Coordinates of C-alpha atoms and ligand atoms in Angstrom, one line a residue:
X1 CA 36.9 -26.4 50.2
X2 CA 35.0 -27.0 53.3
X3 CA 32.5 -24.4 52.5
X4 CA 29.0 -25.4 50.4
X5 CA 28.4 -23.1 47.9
X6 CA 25.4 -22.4 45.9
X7 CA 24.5 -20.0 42.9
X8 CA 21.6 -19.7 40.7
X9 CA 22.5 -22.3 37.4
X10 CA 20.5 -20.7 34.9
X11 CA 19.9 -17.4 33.5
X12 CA 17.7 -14.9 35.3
X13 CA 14.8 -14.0 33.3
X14 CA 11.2 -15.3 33.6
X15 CA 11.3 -19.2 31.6
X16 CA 9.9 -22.3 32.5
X17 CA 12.4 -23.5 35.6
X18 CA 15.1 -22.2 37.1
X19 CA 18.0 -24.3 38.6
X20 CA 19.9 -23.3 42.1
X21 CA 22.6 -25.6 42.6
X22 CA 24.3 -26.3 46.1
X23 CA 27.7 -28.1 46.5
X24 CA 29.6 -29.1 49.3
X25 CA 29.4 -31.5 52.5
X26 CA 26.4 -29.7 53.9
X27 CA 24.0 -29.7 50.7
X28 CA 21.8 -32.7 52.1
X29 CA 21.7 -31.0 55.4
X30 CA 20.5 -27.7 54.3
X31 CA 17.6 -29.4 51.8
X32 CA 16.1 -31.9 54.2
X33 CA 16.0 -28.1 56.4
X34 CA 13.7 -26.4 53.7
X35 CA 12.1 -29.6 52.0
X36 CA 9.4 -31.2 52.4
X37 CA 8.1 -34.0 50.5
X38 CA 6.5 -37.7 50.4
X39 CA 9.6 -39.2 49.1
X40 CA 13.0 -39.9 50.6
X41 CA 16.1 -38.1 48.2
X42 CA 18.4 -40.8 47.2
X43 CA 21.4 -40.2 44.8
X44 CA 20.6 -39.6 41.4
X45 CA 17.1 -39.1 42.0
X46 CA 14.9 -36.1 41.4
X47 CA 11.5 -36.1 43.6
X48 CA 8.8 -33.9 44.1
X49 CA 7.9 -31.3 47.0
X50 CA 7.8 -27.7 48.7
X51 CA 10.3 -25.1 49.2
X52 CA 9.0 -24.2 52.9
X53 CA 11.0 -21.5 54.8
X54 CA 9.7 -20.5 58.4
X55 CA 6.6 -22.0 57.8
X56 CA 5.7 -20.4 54.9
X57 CA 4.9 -22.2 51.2
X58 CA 7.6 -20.5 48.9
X59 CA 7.0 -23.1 45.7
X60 CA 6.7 -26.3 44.1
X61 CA 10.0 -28.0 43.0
X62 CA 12.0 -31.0 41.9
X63 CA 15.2 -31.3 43.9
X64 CA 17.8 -33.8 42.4
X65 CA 20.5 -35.4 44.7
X66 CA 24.4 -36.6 43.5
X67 CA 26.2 -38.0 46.1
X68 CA 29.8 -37.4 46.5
X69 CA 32.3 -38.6 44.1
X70 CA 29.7 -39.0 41.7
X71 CA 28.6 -35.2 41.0
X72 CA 29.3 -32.7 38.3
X73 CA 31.7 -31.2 41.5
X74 CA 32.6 -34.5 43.0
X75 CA 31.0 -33.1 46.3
X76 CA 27.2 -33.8 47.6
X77 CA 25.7 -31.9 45.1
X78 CA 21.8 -31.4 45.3
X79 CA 20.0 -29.0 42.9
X80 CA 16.5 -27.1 43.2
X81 CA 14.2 -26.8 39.9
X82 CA 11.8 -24.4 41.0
X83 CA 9.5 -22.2 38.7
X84 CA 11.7 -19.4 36.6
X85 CA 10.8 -16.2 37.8
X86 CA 13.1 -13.8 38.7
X87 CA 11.8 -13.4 42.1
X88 CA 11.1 -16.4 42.9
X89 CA 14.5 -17.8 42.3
X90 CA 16.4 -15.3 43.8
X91 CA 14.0 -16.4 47.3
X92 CA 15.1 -19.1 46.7
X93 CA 19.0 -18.4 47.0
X94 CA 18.6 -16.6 49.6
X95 CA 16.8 -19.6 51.6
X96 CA 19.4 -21.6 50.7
X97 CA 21.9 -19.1 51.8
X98 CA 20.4 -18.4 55.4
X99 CA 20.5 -22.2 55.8
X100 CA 23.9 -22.7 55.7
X101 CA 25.7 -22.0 52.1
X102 CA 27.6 -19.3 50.8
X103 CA 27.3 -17.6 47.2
X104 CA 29.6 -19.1 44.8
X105 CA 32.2 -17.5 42.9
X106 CA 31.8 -17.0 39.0
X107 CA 33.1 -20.6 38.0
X108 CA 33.3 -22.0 41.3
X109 CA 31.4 -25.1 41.0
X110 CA 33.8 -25.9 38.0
X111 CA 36.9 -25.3 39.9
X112 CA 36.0 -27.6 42.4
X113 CA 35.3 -30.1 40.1
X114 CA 38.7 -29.9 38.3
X115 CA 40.7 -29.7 41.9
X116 CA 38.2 -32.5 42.6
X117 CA 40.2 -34.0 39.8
X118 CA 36.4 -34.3 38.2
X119 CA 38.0 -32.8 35.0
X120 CA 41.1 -31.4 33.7
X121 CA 42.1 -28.0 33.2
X122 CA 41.8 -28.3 29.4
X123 CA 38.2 -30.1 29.9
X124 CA 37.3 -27.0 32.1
X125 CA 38.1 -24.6 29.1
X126 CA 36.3 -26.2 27.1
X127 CA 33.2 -26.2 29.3
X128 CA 33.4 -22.3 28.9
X129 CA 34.3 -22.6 25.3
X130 CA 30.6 -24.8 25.2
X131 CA 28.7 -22.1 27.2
X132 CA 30.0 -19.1 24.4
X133 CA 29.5 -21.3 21.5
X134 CA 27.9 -19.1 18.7
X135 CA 27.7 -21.6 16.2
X136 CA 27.4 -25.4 16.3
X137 CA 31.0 -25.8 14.6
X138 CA 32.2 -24.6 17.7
X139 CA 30.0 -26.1 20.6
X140 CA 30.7 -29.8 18.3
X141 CA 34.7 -29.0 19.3
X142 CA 34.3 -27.6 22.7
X143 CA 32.1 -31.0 23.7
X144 CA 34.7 -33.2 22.0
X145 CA 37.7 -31.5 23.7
X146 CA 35.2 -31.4 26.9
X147 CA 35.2 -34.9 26.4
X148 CA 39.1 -35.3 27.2
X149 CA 40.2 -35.7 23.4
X150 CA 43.0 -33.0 23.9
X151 CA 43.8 -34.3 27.3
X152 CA 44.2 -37.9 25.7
X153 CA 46.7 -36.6 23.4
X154 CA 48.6 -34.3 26.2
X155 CA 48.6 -37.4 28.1
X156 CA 49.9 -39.6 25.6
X157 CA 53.1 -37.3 23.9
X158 CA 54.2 -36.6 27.4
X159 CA 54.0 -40.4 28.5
X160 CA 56.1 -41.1 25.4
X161 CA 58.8 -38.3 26.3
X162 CA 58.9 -39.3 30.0
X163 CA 59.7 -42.9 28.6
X164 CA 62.4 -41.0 26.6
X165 CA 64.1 -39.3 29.3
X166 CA 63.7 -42.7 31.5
X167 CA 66.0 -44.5 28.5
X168 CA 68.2 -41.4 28.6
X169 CA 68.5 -41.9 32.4
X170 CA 69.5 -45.8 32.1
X171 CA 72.1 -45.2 29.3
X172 CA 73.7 -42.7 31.4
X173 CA 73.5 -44.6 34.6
X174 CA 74.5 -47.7 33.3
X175 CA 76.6 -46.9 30.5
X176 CA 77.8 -50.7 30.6
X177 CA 74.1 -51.4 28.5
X178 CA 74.4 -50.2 25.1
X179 CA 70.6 -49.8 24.4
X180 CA 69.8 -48.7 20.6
X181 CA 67.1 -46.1 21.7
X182 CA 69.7 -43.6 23.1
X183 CA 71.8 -43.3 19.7
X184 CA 71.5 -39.2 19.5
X185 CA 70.3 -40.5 15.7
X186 CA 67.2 -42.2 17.2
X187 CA 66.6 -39.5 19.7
X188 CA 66.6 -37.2 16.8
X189 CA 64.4 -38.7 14.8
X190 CA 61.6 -39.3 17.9
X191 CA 62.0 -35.9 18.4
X192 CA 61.5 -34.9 15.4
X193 CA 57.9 -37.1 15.4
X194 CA 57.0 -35.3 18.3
X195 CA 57.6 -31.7 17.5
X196 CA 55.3 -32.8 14.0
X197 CA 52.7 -34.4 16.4
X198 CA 52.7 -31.1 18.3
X199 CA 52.9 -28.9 15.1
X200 CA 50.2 -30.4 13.7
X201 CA 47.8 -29.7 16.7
X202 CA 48.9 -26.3 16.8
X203 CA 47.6 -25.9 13.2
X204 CA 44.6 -26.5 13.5
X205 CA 44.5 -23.2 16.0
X206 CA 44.2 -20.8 13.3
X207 CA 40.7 -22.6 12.4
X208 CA 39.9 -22.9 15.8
X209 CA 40.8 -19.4 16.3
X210 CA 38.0 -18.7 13.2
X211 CA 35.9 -20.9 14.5
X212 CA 35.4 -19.0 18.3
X213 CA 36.1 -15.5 17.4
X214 CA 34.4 -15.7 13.7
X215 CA 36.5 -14.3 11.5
X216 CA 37.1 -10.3 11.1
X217 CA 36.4 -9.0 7.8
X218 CA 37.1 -5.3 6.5
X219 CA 34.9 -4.0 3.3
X220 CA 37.5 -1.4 2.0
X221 CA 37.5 0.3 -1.2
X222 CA 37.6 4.1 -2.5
X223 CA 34.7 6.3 -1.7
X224 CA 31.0 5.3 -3.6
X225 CA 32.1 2.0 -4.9
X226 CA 29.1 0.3 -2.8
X227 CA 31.0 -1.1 0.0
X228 CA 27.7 -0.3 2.6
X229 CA 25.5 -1.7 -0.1
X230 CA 27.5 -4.9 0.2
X231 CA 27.4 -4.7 4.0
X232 CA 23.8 -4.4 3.8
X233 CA 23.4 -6.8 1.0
X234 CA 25.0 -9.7 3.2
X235 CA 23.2 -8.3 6.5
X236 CA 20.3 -9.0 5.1
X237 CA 18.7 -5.2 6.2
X238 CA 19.7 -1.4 5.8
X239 CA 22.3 -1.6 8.3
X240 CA 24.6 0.8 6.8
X241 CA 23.5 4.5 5.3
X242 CA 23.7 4.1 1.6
X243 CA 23.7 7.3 -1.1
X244 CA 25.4 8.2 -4.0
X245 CA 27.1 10.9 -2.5
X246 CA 31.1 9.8 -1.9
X247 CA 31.8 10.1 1.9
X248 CA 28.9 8.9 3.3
X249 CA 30.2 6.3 5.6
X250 CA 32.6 8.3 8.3
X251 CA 32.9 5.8 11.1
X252 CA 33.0 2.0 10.7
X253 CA 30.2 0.5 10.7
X254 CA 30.4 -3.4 12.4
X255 CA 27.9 -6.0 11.6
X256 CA 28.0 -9.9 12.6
X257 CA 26.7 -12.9 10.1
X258 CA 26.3 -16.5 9.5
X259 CA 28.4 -18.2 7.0
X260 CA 27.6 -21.8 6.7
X261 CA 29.6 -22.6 9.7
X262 CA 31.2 -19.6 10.1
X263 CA 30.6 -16.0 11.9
X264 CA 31.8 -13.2 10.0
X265 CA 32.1 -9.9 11.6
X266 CA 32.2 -7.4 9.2
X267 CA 33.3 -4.0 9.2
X268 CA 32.1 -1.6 6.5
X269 CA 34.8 1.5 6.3
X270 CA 34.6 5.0 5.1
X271 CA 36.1 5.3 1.4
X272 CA 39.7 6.0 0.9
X273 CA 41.0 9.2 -0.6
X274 CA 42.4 12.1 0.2
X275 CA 40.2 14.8 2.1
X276 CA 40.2 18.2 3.5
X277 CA 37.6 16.8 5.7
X278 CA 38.6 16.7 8.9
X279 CA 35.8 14.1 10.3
X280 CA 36.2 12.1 6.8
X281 CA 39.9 12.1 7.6
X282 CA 39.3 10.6 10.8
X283 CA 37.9 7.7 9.2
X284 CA 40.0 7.6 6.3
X285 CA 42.5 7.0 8.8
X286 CA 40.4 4.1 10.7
X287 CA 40.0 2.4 7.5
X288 CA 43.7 2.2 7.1
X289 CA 44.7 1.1 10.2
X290 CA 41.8 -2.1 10.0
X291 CA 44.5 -3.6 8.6
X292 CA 46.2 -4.4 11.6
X293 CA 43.7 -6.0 13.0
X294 CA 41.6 -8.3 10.2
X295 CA 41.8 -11.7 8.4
X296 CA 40.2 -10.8 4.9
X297 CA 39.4 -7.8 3.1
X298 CA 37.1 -7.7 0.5
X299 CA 38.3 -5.0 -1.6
X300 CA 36.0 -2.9 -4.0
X301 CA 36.4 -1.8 -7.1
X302 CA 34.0 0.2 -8.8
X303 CA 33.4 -2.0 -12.3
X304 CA 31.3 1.2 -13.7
X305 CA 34.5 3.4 -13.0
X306 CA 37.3 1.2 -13.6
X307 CA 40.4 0.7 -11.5
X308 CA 42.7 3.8 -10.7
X309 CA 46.1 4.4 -9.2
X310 CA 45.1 4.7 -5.7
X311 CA 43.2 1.1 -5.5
X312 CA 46.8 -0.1 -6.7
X313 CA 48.4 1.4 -3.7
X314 CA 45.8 -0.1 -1.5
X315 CA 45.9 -3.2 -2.8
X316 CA 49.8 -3.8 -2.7
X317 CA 49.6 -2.3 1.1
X318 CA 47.5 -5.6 1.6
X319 CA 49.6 -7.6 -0.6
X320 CA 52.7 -6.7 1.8
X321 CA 50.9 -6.7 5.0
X322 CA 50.3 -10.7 4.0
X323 CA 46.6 -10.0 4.5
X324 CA 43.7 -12.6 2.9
X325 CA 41.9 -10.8 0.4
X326 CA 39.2 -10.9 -2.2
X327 CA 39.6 -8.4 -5.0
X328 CA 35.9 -7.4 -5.7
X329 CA 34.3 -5.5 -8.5
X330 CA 31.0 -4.1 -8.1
X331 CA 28.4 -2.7 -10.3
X332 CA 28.4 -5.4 -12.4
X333 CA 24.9 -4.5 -13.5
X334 CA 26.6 -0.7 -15.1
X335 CA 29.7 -2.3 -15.8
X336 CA 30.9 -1.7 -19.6
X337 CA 32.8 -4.7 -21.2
X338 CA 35.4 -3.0 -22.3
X339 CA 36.3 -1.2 -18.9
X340 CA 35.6 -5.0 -17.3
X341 CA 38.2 -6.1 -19.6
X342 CA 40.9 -3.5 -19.0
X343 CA 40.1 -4.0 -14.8
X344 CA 41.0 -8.0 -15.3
X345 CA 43.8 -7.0 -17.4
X346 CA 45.2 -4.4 -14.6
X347 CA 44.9 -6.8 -11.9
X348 CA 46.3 -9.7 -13.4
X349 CA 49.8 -7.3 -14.7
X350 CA 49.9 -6.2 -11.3
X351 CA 50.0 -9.4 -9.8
X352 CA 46.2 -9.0 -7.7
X353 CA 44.4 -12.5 -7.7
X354 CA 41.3 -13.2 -10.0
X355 CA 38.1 -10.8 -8.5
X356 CA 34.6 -11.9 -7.9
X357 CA 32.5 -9.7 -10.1
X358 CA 28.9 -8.7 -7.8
X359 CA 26.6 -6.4 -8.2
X360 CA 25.4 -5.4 -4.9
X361 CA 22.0 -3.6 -5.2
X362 CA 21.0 -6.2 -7.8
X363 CA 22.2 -8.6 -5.2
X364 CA 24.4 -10.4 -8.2
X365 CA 27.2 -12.5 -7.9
X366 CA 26.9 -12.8 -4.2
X367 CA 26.8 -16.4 -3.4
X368 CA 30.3 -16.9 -5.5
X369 CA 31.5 -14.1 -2.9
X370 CA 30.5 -16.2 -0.1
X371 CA 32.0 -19.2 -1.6
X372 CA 35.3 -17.4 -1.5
X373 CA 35.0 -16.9 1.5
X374 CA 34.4 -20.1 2.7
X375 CA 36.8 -21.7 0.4
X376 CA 39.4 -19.0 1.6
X377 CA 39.1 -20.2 5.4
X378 CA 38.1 -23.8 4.7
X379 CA 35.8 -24.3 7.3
X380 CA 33.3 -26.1 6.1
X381 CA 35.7 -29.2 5.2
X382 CA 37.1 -28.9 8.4
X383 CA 36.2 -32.2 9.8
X384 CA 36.0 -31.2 13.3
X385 CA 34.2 -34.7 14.4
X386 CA 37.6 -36.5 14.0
X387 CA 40.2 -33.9 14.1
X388 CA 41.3 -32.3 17.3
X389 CA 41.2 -28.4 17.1
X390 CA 41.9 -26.3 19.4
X391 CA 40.8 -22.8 20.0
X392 CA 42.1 -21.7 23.7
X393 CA 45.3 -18.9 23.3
X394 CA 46.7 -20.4 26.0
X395 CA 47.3 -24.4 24.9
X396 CA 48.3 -22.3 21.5
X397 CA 51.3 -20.9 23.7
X398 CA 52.1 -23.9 25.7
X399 CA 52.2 -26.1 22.6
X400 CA 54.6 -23.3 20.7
X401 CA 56.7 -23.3 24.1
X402 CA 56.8 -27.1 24.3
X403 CA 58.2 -27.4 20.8
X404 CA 61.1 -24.9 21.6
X405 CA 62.0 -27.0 24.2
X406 CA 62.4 -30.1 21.9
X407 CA 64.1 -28.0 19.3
X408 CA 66.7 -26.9 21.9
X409 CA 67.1 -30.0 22.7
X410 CA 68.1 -31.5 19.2
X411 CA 70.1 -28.4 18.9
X412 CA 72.2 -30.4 21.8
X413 CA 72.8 -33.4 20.6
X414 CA 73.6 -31.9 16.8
X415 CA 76.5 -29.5 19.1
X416 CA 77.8 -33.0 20.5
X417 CA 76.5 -32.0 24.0
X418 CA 76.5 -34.7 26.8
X419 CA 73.0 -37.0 26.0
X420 CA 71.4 -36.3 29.7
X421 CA 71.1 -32.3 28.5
X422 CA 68.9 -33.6 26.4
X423 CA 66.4 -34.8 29.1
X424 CA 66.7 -31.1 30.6
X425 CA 64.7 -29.8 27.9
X426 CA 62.9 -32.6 27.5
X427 CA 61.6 -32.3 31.1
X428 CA 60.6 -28.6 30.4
X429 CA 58.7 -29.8 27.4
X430 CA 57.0 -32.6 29.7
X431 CA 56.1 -29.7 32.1
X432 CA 54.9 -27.1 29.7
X433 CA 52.6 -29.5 27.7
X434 CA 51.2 -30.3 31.6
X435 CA 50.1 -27.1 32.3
X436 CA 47.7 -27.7 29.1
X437 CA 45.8 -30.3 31.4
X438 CA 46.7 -28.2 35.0
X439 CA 49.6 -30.9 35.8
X440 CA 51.9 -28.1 36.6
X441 CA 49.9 -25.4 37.1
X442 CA 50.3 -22.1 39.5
X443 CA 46.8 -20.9 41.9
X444 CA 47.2 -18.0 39.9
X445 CA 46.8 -19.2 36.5
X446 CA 44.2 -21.2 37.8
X447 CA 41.9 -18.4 39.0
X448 CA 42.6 -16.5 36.0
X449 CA 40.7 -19.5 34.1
X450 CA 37.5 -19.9 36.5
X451 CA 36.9 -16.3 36.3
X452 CA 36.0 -16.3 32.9
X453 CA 33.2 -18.8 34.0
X454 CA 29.8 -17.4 34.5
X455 CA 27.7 -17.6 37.8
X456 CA 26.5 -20.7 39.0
X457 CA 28.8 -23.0 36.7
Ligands
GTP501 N1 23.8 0.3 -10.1 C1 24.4 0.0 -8.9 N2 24.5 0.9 -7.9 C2 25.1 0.5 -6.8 C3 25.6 -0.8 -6.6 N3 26.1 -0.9 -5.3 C4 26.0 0.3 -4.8 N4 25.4 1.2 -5.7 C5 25.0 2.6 -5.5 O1 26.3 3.3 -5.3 C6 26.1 4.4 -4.4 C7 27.1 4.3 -3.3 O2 26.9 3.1 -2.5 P1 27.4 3.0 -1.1 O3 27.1 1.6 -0.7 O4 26.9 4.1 -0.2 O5 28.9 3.1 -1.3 P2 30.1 3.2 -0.3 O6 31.3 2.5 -0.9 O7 29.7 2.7 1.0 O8 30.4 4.7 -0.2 P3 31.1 5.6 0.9 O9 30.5 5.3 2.2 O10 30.9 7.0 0.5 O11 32.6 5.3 0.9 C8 24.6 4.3 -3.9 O12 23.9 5.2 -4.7 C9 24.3 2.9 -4.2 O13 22.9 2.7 -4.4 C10 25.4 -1.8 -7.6 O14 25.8 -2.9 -7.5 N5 24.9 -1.3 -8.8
MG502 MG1 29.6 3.6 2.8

């Protein structure tokens, strides 16, 4: 880490300021060689001068100074807010570059904070996860887990298992002290408290999972029923081609919205049936195989038309694939009540949940729709200002891994094995939930989570 580094900090397009940031021994150094100014640069301060390079005037700026350990980095870190053009913060960089730094990787400046042991590895993720926020759900739990809250708790269930295996230790090396804590009864039952502690972080995933990636919702249905109308309907604009002739959508068409807290990203299908033709076929075929890959679908029935066999067939493959749904019929506004009471009547014998009745051209019924859907992937009572959530696939893993470990070890002491086994898996649990916060971490993994940074963070 002897090298300074410097990247451009913010995003390259003409705005009010840009921000080049340098990190690294030599920062001060390479400033006082292309700054001028009437005021001295102390830590924490941000003063007024030129950029001047052989010279030349290049621009007006505010340079800020953070003096080693107390930097984003934990380096001499001094940063340049000049005037955001394009051009002239690329000059810039490459002043700064000819003086002395080098171009930082994507992420760099956040890897040496974490080796800098600035942050940990879980407070670094979460730095990204606040960078690709789409929705302020999400940026509130990447700050708070930015803020150390998931490190806090990593810290604390592995302090209490360490202090496990430590009793474990002493009973086994001085068997003459007959401590209470190492009964296998009383190790059982702390284990037990700890695979819940863990178990109930790792719930929350699913939420954080729908809160980071928005959740991926499929509008199926049989041709004509008004799926694309309902696209376009919650779209808010004539996304999807809408006619009355069956088989008009072919391909899928995707669409991303708002809901409350949550994004939906919403594929509209081509109708199911059978077809000679081939392109229709094609996307008969992609509709199906959405199913592999969503967490609702809102499936249409046509309330003018009534419900046939094949919705049936559709439906049950959803029921068995274990797939959220919302049963939806649409055309409320041509809907008979008779045929409205023989489609409730249906889907009740056959075991499909209670359907939201819309019309989607006379945009009726809607708002219950989205209150399904909110209600069906609670969200918005998710109270994500006290609750730690987690959202990264990786502390997912780890946590699943680390709760093995403990069930193997009470699987132990319930076969009568020897009590220091125990602390074997117990010491693999220790390790796994470290690699959450990069205790036990390899270069590799490491790398692999900085590259996901952008440039100049
Ligand atoms: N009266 C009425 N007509 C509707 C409603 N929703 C859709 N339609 C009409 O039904 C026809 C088919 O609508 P689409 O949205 O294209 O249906 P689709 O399910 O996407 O059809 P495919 O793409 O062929 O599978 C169009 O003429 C729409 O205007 C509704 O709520 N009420
Ligand atoms: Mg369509």
């Amino acid at each position: 880490m002897s090298t300074t580094i410097a990247a451009i900090g913010t995003a390259l397009s003409n705005s009010g300021i840009s921000i080049i940031r340098i990190s690294g021994k030599d920062s001060l150094n390479i400033i006082n060689k292309i700054f001028k100014s009437n005021s001295k640069l102390e830590p924490n301060h941000i003063i007024y001068g030129k950029i001047i390079d052989k010279g030349e005037i290049i621009d007006n700026v505010l340079v800020s100074y953070f003096k080693a350990p107390h930097s984003y980095t934990g380096e001499d870190v001094c940063e340049i807010n000049c005037h955001g053009g394009t051009q002239i913060t690329k000059d810039i960089l490459e002043i700064v570059l000819e003086n002395g730094a080098s171009i930082a990787e994507p992420g760099e400046f956040s890897k040496r904070a974490f080796l800098n042991g600035k942050m940990d590895l879980s407070q670094a993720e979460a730095v990204i996860n606040l960078i690709n926020a789409k929705t302020r759900t999400e940026s509130r739990i990447a700050a708070k887990n930015m803020e150390g809250d998931l490190s806090k708790k990593i810290k604390a269930l592995r302090e209490e298992l360490v202090e496990l295996m430590a009793h474990i230790e002493v009973s086994v090396d001085y068997p003459e002290y007959d401590y209470d804590e190492v009964e296998p009864t009383s190790i059982i039952s702390l284990l037990d408290r700890k695979i819940s502690e863990i178990q109930h972080i790792l719930d929350t995933y699913d939420h954080g999972k729908y809160i980071k990636n928005g959740v991926n919702v499929a509008i199926l249905g049989k041709p004509n029923v008004g799926k694309s109308s309902l696209l376009n309907n919650l779209a808010n604009y004539e996304k999807a081609i809408v006619t009355d002739i069956p088989g008009t959508t072919r391909d899928i068409v995707e669409e991303t919205i708002n809901l409350g807290n949550i994004v939906l990203n919403i594929s509209d299908t081509a109708g199911i049936r059978d077809t000679d033709d081939i392109i229709e076929k094609i996307g008969v075929e992609k509709s199906l195989k959405i199913l592999d890959e969503v967490d609702l679908v809102l499936y249409l029935i046509n309330g003018e038309e009534g419900i046939s066999k094949e919705d049936f067939e559709i439906l049950s493959k959803i029921e068995n694939k274990g797939i959220k749904y919302i049963p939806v019929i649409n055309k409320m506004d041509l809907t008979k009540k008779t045929i409205l009471s023989t489609i409730l009547k249906e889907l009740e014998q056959n075991g499909i949940k209670k359907p939201v009745c819309i019309s989607a051209q006379e945009n009726d019924g809607i708002d219950n729709l989205k209150n399904e859907i909110t209600k069906l992937f609670n969200v918005s009572d998710l109270d994500y200002s006290h609750e730690l959530i987690i959202t990264n696939e990786r502390h997912k893993d780890l946590l699943k891994k680390s709760i093995e470990y403990l069930i193997d070890a009470k699987n132990e002491i319930n076969l009568g094995q020897p009590i220091d086994i125990v602390s074997i898996y117990v010491k693999k649990c220790t390790k796994t939930l470290g690699e959450i916060i990069g205790a036990d971490v390899t270069q590799d993994i490491i790398s692999k989570i900085f590259e996901k940074f952008c440039l100049g963070k």
